[in-house]
CSV table of C-alpha atoms in Angstrom, one decimal:
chain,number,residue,atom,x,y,z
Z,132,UNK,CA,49.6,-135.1,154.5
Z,133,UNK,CA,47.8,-137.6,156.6
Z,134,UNK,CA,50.0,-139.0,159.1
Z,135,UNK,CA,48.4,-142.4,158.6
Z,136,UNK,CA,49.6,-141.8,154.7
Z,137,UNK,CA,53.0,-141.1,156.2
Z,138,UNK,CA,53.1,-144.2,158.4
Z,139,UNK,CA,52.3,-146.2,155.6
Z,140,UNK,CA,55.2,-144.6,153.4
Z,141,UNK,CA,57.3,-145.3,156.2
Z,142,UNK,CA,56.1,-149.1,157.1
Z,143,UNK,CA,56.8,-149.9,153.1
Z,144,UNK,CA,60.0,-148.2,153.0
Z,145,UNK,CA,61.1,-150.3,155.8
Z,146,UNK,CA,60.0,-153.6,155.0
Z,147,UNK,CA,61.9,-152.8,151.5
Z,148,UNK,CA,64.8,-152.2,153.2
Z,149,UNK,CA,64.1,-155.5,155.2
Z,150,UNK,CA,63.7,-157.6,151.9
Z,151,UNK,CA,67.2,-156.0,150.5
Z,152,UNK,CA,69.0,-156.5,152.9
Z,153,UNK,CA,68.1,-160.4,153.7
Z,154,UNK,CA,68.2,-161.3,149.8
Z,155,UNK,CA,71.5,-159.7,149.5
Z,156,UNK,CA,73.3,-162.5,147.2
Z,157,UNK,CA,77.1,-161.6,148.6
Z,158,UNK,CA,77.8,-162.8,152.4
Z,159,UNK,CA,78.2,-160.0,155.1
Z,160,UNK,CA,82.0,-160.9,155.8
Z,161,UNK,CA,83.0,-160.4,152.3
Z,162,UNK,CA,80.4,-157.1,152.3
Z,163,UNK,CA,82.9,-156.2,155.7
Z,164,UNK,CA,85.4,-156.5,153.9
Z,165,UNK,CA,84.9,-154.8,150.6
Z,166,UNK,CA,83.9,-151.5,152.9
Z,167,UNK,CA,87.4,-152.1,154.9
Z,168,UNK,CA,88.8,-151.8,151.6
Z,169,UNK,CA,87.0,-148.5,150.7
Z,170,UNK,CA,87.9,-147.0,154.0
Z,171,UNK,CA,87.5,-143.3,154.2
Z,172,UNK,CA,86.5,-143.1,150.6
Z,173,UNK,CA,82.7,-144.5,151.9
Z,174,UNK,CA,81.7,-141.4,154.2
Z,175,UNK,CA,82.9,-139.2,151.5
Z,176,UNK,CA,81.1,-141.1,148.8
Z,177,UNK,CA,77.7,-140.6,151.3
Z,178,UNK,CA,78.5,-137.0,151.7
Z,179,UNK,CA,79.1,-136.7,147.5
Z,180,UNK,CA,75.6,-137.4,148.1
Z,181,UNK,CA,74.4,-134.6,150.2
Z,182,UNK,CA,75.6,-132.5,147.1
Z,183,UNK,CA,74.0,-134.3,144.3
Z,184,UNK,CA,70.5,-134.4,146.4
Z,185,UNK,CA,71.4,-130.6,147.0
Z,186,UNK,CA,71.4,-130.0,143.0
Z,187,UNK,CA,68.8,-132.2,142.8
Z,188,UNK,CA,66.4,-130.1,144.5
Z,189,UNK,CA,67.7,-126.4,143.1
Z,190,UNK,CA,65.9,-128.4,139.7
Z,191,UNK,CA,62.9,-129.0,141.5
Z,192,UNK,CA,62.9,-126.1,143.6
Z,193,UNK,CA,63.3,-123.8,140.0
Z,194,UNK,CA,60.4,-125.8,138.5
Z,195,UNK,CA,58.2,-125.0,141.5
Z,196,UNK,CA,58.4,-121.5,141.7
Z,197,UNK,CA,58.9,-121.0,138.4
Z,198,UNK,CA,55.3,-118.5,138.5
Z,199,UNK,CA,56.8,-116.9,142.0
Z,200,UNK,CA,57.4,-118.2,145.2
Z,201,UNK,CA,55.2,-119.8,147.3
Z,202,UNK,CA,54.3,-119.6,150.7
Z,203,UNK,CA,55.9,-121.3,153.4
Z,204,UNK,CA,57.6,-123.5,151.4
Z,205,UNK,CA,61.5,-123.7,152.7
Z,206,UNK,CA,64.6,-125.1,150.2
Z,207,UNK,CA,64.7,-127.3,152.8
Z,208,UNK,CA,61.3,-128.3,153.0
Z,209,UNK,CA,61.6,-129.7,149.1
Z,210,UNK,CA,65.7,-131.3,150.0
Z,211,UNK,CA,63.6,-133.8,152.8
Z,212,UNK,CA,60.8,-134.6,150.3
Z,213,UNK,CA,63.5,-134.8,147.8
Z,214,UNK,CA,65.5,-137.6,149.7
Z,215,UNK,CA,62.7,-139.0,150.7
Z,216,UNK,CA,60.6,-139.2,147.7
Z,217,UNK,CA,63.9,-140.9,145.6
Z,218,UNK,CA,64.1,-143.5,148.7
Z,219,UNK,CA,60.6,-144.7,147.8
Z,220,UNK,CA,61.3,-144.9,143.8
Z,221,UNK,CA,64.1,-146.7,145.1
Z,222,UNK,CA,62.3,-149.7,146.9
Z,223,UNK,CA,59.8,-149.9,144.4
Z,224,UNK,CA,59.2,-151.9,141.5
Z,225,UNK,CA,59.8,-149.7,138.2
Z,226,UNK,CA,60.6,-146.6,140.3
Z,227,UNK,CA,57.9,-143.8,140.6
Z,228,UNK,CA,55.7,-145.7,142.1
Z,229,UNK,CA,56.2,-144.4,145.7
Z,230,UNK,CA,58.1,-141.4,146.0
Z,231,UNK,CA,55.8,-139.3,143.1
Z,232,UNK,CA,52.4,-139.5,145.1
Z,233,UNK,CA,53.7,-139.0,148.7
Z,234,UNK,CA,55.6,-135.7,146.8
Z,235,UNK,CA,52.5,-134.7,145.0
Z,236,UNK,CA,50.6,-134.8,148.8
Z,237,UNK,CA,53.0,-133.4,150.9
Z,238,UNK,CA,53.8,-130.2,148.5
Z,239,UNK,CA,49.8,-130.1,147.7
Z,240,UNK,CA,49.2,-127.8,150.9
Z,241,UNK,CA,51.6,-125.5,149.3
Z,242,UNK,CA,50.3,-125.0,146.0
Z,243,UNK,CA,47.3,-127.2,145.2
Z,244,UNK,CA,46.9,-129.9,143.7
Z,245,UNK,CA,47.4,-129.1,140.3
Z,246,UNK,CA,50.7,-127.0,140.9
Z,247,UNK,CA,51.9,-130.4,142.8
Z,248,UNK,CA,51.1,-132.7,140.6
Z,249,UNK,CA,52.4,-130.7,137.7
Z,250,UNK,CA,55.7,-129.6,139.4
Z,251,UNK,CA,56.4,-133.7,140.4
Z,252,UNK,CA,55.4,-134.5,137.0
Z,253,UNK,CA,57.6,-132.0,135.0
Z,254,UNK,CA,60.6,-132.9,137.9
Z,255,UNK,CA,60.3,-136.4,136.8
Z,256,UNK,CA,60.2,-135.4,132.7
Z,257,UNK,CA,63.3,-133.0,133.5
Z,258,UNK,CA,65.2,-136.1,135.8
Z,259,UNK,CA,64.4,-138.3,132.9
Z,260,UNK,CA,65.5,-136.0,130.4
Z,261,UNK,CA,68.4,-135.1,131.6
Z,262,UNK,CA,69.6,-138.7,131.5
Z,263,UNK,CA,69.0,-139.1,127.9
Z,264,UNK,CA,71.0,-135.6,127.1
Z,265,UNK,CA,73.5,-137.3,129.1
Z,266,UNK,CA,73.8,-140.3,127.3
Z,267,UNK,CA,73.5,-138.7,124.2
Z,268,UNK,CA,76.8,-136.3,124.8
Z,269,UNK,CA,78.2,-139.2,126.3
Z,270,UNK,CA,78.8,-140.9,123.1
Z,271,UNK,CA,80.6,-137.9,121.6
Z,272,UNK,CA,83.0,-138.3,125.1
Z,273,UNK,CA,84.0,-141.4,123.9
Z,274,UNK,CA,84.5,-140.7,120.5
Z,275,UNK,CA,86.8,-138.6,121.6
Z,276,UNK,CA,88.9,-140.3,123.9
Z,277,UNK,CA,88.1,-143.9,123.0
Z,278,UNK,CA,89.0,-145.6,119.2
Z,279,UNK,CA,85.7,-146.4,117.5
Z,280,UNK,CA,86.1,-149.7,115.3
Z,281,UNK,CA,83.1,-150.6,113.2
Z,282,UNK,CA,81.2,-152.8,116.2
Z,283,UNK,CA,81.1,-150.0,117.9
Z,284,UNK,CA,80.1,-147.6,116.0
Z,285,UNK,CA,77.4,-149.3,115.1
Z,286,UNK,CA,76.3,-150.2,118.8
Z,287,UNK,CA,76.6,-146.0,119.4
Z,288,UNK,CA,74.8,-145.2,116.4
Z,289,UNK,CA,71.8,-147.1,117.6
Z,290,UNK,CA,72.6,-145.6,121.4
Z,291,UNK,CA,72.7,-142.3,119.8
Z,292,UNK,CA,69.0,-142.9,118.0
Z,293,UNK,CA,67.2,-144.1,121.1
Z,294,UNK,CA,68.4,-141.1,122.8
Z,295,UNK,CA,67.2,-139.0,120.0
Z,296,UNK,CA,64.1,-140.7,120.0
Z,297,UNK,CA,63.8,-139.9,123.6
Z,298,UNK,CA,64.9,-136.2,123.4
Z,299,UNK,CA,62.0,-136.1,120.6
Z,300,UNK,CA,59.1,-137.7,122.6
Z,301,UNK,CA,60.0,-135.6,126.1
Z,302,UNK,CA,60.0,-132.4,123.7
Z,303,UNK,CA,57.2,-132.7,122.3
Z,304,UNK,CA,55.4,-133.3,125.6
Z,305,UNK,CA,56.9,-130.2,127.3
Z,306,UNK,CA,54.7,-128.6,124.5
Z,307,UNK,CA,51.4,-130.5,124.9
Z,308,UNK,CA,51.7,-131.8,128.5
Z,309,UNK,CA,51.6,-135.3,129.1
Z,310,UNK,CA,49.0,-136.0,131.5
Z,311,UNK,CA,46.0,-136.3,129.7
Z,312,UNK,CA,48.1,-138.7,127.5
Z,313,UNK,CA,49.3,-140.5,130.3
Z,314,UNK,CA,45.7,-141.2,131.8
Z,315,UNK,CA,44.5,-142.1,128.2
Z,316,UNK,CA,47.5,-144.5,127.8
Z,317,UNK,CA,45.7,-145.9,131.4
Z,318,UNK,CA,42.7,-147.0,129.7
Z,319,UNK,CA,43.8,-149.3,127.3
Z,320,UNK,CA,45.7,-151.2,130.2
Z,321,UNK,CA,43.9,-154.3,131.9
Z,322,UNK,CA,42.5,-154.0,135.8
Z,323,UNK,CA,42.9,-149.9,135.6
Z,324,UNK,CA,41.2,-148.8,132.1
Z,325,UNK,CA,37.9,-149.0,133.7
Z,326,UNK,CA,39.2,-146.5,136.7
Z,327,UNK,CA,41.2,-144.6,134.2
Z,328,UNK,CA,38.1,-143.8,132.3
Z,329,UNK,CA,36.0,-142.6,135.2
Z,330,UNK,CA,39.1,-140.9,136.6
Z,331,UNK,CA,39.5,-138.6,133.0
Z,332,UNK,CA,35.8,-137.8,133.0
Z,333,UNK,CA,35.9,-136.5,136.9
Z,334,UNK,CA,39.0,-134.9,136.3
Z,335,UNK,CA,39.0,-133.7,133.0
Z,336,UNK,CA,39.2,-129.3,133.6
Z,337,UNK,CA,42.2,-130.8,136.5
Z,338,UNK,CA,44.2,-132.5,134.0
Z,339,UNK,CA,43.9,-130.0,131.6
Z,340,UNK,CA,45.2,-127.4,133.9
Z,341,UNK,CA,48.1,-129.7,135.1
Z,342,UNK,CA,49.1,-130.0,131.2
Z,343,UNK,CA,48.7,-126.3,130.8
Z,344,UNK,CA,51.3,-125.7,133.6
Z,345,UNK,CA,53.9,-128.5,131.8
Z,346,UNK,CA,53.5,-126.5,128.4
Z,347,UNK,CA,53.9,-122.7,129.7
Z,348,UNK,CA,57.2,-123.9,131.6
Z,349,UNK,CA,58.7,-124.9,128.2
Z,350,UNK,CA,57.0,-121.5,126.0
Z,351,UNK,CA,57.1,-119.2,129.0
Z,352,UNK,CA,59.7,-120.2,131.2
Z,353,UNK,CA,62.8,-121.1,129.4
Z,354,UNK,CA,65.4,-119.8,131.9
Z,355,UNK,CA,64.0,-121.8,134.3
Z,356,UNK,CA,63.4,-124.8,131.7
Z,357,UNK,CA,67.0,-124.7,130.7
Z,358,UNK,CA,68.3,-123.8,134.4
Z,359,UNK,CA,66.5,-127.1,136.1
Z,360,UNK,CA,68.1,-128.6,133.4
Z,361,UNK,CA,71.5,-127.3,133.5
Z,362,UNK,CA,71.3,-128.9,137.5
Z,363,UNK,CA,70.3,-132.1,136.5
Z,364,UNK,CA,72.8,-133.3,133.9
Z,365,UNK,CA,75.5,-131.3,136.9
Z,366,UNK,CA,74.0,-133.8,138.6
Z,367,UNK,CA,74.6,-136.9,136.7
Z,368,UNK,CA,78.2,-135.3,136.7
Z,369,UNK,CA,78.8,-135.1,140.3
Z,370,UNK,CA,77.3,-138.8,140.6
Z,371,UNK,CA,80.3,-140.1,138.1
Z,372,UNK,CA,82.7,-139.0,140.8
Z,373,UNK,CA,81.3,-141.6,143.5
Z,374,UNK,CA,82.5,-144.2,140.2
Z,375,UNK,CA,85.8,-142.2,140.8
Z,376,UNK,CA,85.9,-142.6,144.7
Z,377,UNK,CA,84.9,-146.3,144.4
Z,378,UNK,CA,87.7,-147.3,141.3
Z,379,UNK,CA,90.2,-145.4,143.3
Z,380,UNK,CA,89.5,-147.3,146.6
Z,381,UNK,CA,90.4,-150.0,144.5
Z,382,UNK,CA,94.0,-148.8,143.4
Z,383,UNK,CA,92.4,-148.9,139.2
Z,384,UNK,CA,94.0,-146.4,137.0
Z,385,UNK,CA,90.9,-144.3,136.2
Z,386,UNK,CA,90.1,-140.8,135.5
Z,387,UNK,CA,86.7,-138.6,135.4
Z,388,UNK,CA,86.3,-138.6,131.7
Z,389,UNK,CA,86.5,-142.8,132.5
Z,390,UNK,CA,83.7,-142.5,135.3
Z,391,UNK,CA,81.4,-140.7,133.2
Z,392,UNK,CA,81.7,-142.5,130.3
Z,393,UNK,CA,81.1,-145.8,132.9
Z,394,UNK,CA,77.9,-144.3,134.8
Z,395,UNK,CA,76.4,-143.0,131.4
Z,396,UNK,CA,76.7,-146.7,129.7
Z,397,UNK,CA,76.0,-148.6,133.3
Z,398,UNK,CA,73.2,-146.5,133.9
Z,399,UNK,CA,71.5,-146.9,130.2
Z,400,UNK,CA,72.1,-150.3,130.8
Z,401,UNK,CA,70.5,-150.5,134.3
Z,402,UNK,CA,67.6,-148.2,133.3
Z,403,UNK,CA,66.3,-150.5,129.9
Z,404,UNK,CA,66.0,-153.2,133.0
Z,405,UNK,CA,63.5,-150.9,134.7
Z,406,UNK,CA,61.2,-153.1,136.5
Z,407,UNK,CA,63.3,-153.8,140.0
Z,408,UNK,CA,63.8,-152.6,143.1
Z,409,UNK,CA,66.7,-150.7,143.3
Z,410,UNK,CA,67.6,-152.2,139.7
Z,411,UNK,CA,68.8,-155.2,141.3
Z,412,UNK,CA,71.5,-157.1,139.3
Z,413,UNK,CA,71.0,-154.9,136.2
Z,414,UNK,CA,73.3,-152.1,137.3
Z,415,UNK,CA,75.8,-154.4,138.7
Z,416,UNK,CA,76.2,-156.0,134.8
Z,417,UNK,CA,75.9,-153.0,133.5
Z,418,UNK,CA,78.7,-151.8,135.8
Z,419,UNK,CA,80.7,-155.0,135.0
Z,420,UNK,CA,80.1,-154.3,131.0
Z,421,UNK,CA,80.9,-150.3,131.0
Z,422,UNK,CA,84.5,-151.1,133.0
Z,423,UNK,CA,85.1,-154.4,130.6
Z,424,UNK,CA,84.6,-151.8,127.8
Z,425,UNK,CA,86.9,-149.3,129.1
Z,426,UNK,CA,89.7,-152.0,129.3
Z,427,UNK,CA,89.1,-152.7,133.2
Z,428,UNK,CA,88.4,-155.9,134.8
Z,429,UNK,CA,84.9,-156.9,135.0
Z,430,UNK,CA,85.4,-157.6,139.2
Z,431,UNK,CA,85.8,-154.1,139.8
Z,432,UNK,CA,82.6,-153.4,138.1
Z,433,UNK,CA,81.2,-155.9,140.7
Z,434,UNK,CA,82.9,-154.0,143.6
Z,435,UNK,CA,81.5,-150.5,142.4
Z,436,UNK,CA,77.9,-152.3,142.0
Z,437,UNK,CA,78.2,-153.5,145.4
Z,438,UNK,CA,79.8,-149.8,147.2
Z,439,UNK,CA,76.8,-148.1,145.1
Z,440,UNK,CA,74.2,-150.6,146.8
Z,441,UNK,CA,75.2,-150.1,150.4
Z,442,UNK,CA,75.3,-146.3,149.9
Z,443,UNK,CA,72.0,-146.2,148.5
Z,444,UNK,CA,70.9,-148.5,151.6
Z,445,UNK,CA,72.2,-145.7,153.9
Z,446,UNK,CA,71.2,-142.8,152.0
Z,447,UNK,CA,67.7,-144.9,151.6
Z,448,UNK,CA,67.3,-145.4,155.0
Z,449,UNK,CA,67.9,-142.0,155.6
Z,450,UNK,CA,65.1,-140.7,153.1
Z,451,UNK,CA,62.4,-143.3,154.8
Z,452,UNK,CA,63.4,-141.7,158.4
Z,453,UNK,CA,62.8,-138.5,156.6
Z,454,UNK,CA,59.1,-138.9,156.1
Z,455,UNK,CA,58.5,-138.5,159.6
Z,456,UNK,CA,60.5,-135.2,160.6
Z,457,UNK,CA,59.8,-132.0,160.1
Z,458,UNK,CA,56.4,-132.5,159.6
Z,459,UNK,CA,54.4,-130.3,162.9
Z,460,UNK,CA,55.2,-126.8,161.4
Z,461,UNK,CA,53.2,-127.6,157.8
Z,462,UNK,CA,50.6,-124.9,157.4
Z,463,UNK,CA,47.9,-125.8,154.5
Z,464,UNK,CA,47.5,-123.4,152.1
Z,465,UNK,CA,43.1,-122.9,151.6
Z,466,UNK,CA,42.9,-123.4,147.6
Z,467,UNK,CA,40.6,-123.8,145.2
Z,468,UNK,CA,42.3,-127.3,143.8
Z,469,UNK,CA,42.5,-128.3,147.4
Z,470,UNK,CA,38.7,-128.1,148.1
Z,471,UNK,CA,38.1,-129.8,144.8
Z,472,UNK,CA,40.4,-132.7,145.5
């Protein structure tokens, strides 16, 4: 990637981080406070962290290679654009907005551009997908640990058929691909049809070998389908026990089947509420809900909401510093869809 591209990743990663942090709605004593009273538990929460970014990346790394391995392409290589590219869809409005394109151009010396763009795309469908599977098993968890009455049961029926809707729509575009639909779905939007439409015509034989490489991951590839996965929903797993960390900071009598069950409702919650940055104030009720439904006081959903917010700060600011390291020893690889783009 250019590094004028970079800088400008960087430069609005920063002055993200600059808006969060001034429009903060709690005052800094009582955020001093709150991180005296997590104590140790914080640096372990932000190296919990390292871990689930780790898995993170063995998805992405699995879906990349999935037709054999390419060149010059380190683990390690794909964990930085993997921290880095989640910091952007952080401080971004609706999320994907950043961290997707500045993926697709640093991996596109790698493989080309269509490889890139499929592997980020069929990351994201996988990330994505993975959270409806974990919603979905989630309601069987508390079935069986929780009593149902007939509120709800109705309220996890209706959970249970948007996630099967879900399931349904992502499956049938691991068969089809989805980026000729998504670029058609562009064209009936105001201010970007009219690019859309000139985009599909250039790109038409590009997008039709992107959605060729979605499909034979799903037909072809199944160990590696059901592998990145398997990684993913470890991942929303893993994630549960910085719920744990935080609710035991705060002396609440909480176990891990309770921290699932709280990060699978908080983060359905947050996720219907797509739109902001960092989903400001729509995790942090969602938080307050998911503990007020497991019998916890609604505060110490506010407490978790606010740990959660300044790790992601860190581990944000981290993935922004990222962008910039590691960058002299990249070696374009001379393709085809590289000359063509």
């Amino acid at each position: 990637m250019n590094n004028k591209f970079r800088n400008i990743f960087m430069a609005f990663g920063i002055i993200a981080i600059v808006i969060m942090l001034c429009t903060m709605n709690m005052d800094y004593t009582d955020i001093w406070r709150y991180l005296l009273k997590v104590g140790i538990y914080f640096p372990l929460i932000l190296a919990l962290w390292l871990v689930v970014y780790l898995v993170n990346t063995m998805s992405w790394y699995l879906i990349i290679n999935d037709e054999g391995r390419c060149e010059g392409l380190s683990f390690c290589r794909v964990y930085k654009l993997t921290v880095s590219g989640f910091a952007l869809n952080y401080t971004t409005p609706c999320g994907l907005m950043g961290g997707e394109p500045y993926r697709i151009m640093e991996l596109k010396p790698y493989t080309g551009v269509s490889k890139a763009t499929s592997s980020v795309i069929l990351y994201v469908m996988m990330h994505i997908f993975s959270h409806f599977w974990f919603w979905f098993l989630s309601i069987f968890l508390f079935i069986a640990f929780n009593p149902v009455g007939l509120s709800m049961g109705i309220l996890l029926a209706v959970i249970g058929g948007f996630c099967l809707l879900g399931i349904y729509f992502f499956s049938r575009g691991y068969k089809t691909g989805m980026a000729q639909k998504g670029i058609r779905l562009l064209t009936h939007i105001p201010f970007v049809k009219g690019w859309a439409k000139r985009f599909a015509e250039s790109k038409k034989d590009t997008l039709e070998q992107i959605d060729s490489q979605i499909a034979l991951l799903h037909q072809q590839h199944k160990r590696t389908f059901y592998s990145s996965l398997l990684f993913e929903l470890s991942a929303r797993i893993l994630q549960s026990l910085e719920i744990y960390l935080i609710l035991k900071a705060f002396n609440a009598e909480v176990g891990i089947i309770d921290s699932i069950l709280i990060l699978a409702f908080s983060s359905l919650f947050s996720n219907l509420i797509f739109f902001t940055p960092m989903q400001l104030g729509s995790r942090e009720g969602g938080l307050a809900l998911a503990v007020d439904g497991l019998h916890l006081t609604g505060a110490l959903g506010v407490y978790t909401g606010l740990i959660t917010r300044l790790r992601e700060l860190v581990w944000i600011a981290i993935g922004i510093m990222l962008i910039k390291i590691g960058n002299k020893n990249q070696l374009p690889k001379d393709t085809s869809d590289n000359k063509e783009s």
